[in-house]
PDB file of C-alpha atoms in Angstrom:
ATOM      1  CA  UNK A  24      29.551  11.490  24.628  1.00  0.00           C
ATOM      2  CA  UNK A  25      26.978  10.098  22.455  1.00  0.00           C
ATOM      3  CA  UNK A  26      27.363  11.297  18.726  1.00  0.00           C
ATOM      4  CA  UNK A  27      23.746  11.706  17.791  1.00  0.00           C
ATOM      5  CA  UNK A  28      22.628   9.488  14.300  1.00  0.00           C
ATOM      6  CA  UNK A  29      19.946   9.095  11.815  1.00  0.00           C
ATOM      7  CA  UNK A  30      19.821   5.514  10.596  1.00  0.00           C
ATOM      8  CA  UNK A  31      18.820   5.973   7.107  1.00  0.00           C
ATOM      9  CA  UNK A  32      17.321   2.941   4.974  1.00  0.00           C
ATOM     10  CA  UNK A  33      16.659   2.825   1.733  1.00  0.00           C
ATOM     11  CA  UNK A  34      13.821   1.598   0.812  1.00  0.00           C
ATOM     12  CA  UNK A  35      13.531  -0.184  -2.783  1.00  0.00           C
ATOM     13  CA  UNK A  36      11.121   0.547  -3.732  1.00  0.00           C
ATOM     14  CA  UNK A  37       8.961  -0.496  -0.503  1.00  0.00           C
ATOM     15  CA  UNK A  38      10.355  -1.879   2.463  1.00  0.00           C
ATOM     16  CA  UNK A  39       8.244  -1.630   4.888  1.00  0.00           C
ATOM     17  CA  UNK A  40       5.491  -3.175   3.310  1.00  0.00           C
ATOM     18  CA  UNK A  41       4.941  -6.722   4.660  1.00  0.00           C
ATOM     19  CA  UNK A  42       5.365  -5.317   8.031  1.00  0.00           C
ATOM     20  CA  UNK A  43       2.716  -7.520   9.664  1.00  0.00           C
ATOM     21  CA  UNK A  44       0.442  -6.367  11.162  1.00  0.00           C
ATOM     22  CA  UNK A  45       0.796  -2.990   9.692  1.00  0.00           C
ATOM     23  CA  UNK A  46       0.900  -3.518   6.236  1.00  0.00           C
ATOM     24  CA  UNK A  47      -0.428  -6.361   4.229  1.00  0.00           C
ATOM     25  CA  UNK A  48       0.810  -5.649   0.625  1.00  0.00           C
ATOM     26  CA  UNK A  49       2.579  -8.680  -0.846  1.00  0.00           C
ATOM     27  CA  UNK A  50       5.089  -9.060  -3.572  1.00  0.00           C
ATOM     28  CA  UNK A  51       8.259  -6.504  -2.138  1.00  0.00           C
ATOM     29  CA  UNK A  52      11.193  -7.081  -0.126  1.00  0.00           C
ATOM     30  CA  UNK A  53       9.924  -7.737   3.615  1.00  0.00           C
ATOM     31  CA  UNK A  54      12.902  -7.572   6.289  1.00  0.00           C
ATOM     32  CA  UNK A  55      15.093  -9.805   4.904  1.00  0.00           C
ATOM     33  CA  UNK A  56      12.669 -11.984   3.108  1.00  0.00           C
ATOM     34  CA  UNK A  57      13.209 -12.367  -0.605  1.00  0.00           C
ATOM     35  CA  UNK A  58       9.843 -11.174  -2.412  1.00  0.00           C
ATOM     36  CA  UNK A  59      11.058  -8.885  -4.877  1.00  0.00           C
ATOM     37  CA  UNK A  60      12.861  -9.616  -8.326  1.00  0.00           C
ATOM     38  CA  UNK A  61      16.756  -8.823  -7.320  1.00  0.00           C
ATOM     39  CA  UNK A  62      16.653  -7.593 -11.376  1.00  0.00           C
ATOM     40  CA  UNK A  63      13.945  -5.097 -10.858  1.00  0.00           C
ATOM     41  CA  UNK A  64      15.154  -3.807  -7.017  1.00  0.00           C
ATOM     42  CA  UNK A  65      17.135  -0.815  -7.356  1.00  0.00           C
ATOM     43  CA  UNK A  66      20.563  -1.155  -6.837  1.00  0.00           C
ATOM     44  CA  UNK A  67      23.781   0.507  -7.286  1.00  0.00           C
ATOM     45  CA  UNK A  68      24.526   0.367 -11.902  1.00  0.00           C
ATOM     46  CA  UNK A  69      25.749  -2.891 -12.929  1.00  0.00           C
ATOM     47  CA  UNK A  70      28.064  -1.354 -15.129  1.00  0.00           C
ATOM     48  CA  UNK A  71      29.445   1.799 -13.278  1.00  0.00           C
ATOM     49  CA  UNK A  72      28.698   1.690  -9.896  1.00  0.00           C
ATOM     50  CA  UNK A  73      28.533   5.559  -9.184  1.00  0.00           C
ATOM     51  CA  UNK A  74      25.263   5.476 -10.372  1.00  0.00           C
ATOM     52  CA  UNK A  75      21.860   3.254  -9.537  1.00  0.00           C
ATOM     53  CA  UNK A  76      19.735   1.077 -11.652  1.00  0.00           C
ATOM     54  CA  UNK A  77      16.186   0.258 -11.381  1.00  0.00           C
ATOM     55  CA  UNK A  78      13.671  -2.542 -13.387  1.00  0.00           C
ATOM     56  CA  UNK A  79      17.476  -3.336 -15.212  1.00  0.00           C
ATOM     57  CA  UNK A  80      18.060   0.115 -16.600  1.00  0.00           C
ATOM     58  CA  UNK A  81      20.254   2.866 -15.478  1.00  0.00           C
ATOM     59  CA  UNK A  82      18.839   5.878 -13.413  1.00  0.00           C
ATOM     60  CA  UNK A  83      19.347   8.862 -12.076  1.00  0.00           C
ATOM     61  CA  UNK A  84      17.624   9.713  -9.152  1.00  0.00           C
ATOM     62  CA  UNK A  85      15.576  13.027  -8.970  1.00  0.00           C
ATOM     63  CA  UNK A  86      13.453  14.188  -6.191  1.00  0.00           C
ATOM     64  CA  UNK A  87      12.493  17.528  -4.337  1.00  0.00           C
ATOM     65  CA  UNK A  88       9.845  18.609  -1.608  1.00  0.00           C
ATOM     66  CA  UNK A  89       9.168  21.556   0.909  1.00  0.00           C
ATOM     67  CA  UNK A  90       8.695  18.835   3.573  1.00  0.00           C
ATOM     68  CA  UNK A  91      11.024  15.803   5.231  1.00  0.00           C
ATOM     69  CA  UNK A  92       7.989  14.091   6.464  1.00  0.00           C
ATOM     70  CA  UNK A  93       5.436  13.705   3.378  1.00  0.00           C
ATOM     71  CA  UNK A  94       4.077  10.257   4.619  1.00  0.00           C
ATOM     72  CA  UNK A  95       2.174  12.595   7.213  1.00  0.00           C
ATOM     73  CA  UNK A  96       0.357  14.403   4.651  1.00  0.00           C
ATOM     74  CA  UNK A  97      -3.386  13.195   3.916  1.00  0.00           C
ATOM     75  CA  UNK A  98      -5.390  12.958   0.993  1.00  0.00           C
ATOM     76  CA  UNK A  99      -5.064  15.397  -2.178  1.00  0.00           C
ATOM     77  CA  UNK A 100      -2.354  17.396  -0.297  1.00  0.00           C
ATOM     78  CA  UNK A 101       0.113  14.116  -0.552  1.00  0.00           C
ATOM     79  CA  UNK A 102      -1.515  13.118  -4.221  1.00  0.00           C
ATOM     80  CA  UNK A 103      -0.986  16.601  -5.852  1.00  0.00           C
ATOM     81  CA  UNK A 104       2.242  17.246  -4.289  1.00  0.00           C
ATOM     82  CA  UNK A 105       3.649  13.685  -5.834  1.00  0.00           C
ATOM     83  CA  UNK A 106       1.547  14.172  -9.314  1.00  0.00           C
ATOM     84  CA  UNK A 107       3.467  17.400  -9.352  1.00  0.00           C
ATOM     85  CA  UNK A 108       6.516  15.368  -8.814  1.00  0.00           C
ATOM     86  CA  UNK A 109       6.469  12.958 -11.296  1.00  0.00           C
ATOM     87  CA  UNK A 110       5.022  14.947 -13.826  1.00  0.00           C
ATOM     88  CA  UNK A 111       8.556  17.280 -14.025  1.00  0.00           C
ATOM     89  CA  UNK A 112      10.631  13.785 -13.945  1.00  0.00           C
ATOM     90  CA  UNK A 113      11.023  13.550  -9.860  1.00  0.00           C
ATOM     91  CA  UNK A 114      11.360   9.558  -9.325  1.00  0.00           C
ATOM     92  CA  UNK A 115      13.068   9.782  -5.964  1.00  0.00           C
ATOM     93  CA  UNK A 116      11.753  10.977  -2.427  1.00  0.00           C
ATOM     94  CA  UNK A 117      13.540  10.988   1.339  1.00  0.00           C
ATOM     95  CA  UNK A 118      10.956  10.672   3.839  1.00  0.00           C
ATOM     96  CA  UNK A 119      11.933  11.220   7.397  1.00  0.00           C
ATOM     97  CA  UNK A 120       9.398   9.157  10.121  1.00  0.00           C
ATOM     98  CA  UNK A 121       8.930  12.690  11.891  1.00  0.00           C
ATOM     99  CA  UNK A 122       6.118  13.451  14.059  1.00  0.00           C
ATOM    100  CA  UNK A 123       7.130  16.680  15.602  1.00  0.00           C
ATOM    101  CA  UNK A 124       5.374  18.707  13.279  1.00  0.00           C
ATOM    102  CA  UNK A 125       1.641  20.748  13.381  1.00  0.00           C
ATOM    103  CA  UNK A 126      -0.563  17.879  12.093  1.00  0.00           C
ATOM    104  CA  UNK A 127       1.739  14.721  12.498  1.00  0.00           C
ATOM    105  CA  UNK A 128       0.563  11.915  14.780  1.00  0.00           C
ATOM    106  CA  UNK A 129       2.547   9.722  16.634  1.00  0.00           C
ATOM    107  CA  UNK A 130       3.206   5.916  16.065  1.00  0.00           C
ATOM    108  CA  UNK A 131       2.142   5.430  19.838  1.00  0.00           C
ATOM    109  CA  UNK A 132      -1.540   5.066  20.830  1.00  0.00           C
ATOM    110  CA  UNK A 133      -2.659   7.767  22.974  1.00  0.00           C
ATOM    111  CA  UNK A 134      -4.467   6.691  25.746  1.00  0.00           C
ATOM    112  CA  UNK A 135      -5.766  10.205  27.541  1.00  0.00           C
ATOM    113  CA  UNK A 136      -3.794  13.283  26.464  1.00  0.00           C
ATOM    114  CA  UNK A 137      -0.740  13.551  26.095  1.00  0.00           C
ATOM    115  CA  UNK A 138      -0.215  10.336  27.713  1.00  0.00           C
ATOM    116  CA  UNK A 139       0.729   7.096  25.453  1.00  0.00           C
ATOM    117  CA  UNK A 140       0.793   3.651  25.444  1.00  0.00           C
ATOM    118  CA  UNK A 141       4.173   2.206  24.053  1.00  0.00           C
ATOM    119  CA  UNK A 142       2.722  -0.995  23.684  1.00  0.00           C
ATOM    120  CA  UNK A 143       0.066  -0.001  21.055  1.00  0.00           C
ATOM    121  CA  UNK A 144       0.070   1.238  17.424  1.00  0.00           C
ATOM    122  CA  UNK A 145      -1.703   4.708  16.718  1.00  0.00           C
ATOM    123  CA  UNK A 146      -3.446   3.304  13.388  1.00  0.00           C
ATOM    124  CA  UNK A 147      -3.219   6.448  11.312  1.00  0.00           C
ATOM    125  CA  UNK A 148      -0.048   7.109  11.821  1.00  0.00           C
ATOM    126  CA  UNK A 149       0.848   3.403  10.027  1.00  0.00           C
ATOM    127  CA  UNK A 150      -1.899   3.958   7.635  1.00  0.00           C
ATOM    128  CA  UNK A 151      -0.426   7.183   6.763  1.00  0.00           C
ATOM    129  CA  UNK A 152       2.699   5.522   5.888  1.00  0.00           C
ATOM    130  CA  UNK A 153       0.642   2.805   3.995  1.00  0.00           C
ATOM    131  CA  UNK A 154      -0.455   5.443   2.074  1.00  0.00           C
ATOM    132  CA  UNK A 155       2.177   7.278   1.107  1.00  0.00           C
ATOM    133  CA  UNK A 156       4.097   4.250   0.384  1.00  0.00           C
ATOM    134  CA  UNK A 157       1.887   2.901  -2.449  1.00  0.00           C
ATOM    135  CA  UNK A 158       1.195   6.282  -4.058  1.00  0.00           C
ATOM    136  CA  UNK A 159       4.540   6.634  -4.311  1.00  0.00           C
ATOM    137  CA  UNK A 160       4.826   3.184  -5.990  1.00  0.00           C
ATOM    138  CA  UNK A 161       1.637   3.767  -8.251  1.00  0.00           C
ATOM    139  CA  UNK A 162       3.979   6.720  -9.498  1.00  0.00           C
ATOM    140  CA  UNK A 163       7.352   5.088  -9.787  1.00  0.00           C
ATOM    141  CA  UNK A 164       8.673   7.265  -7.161  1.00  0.00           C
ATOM    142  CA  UNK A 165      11.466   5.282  -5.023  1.00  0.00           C
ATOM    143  CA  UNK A 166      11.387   6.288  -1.600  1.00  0.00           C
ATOM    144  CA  UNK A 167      14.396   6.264   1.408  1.00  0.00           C
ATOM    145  CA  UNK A 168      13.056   6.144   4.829  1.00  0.00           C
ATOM    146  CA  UNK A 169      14.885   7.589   7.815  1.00  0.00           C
ATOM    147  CA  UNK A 170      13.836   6.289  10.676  1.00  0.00           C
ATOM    148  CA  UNK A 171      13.755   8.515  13.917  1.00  0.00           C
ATOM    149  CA  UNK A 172      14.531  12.112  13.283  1.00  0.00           C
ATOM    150  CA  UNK A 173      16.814  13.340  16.245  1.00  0.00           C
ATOM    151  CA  UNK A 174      14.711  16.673  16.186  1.00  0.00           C
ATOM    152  CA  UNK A 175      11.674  15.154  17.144  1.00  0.00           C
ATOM    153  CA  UNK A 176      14.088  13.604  20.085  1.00  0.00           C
ATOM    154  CA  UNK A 177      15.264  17.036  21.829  1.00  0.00           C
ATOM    155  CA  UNK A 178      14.434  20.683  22.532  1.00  0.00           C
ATOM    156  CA  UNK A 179      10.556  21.349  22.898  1.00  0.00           C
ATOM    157  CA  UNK A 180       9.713  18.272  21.103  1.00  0.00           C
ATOM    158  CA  UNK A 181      11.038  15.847  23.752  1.00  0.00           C
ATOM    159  CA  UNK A 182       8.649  17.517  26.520  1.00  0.00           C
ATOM    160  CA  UNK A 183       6.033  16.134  24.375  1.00  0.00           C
ATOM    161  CA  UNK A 184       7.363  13.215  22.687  1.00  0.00           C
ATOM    162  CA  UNK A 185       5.862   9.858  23.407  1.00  0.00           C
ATOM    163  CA  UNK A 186       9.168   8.167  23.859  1.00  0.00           C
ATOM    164  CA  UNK A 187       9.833  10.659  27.044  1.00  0.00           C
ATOM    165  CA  UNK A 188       9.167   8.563  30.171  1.00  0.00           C
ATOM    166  CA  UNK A 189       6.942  11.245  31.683  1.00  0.00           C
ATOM    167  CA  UNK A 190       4.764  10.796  28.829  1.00  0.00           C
ATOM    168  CA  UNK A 191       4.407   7.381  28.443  1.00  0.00           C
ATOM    169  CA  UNK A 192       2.378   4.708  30.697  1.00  0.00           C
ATOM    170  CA  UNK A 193       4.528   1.789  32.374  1.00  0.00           C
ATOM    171  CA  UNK A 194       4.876  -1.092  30.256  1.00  0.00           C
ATOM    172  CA  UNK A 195       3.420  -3.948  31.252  1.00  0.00           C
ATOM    173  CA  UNK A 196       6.073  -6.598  30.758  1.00  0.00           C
TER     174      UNK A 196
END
């Protein structure tokens, strides 16, 4: 039996960034490339190592939302919600890469309805990430990513999921 898992990856304060060609935002770590200041990056305290430490100093992380999936949120919605956020000290935030909600778009192109194209990038969705990830950064707010939600993966999501066979074209490989 397959025990189900959420691969969770924390992102320091922006991972994905340098994800060519999604995101071309220099000057932060880039999968496995070194473009970040290892004395800046947070990491677990130097000194006592059940707590973290970001830019060199000690912190406590501090975060809160009504939502898992806030990089699918547009505009003021996202702005005022982090605003909010910092403003009563939050400096932490766990975004799930969900798409089952009313709203979310898929990372899959969609190439007549509810048919998709594995091959191809759905634009927003990555630009919605893009966006999230450096108002989060203008505020200070470190961000963990979890990458695939199992709940977008089963029940009444699957029927509609890109990732389900019957909803996807053939690839072309």
């Amino acid at each position: 039996m397959l025990k189900k898992r959420s691969i969770y990856l924390l992102i320091l304060p922006l991972l994905f960034i340098g994800m060519n060609p999604l995101f071309e935002y220099s000057g932060y770590i880039a999968f496995g490339q070194k473009l970040f200041d290892q004395k800046t990056a947070i990491q677990p305290y130097t000194e006592n190592p059940w707590y973290w430490q970001y830019k060199g100093k000690p912190k406590v992380l501090k975060g809160g939302s009504n939502d898992d999936n806030l990089f699918q949120w547009t505009g003021n919605r996202l702005t005022d919600h982090l605003d909010l956020m910092a403003s009563l000290g939050g400096n932490y935030v766990r975004n799930t890469m969900s798409d089952g909600g009313e709203g979310n778009v898929y990372a899959f192109m969609e190439v007549k309805e509810g048919t998709y194209d594995l091959d191809q990038w759905n634009g927003e969705y990555w630009d919605r990430l893009r966006f999230f990830l450096q108002e989060t950064h203008e505020r200070d707010i470190i961000v963990q990513l979890t990458l695939w939600d199992h709940f977008d993966l089963s029940g009444e999501n699957w029927n509609v999921h890109p990732w389900n066979p019957a909803n996807n074209v053939e690839p072309r490989f």
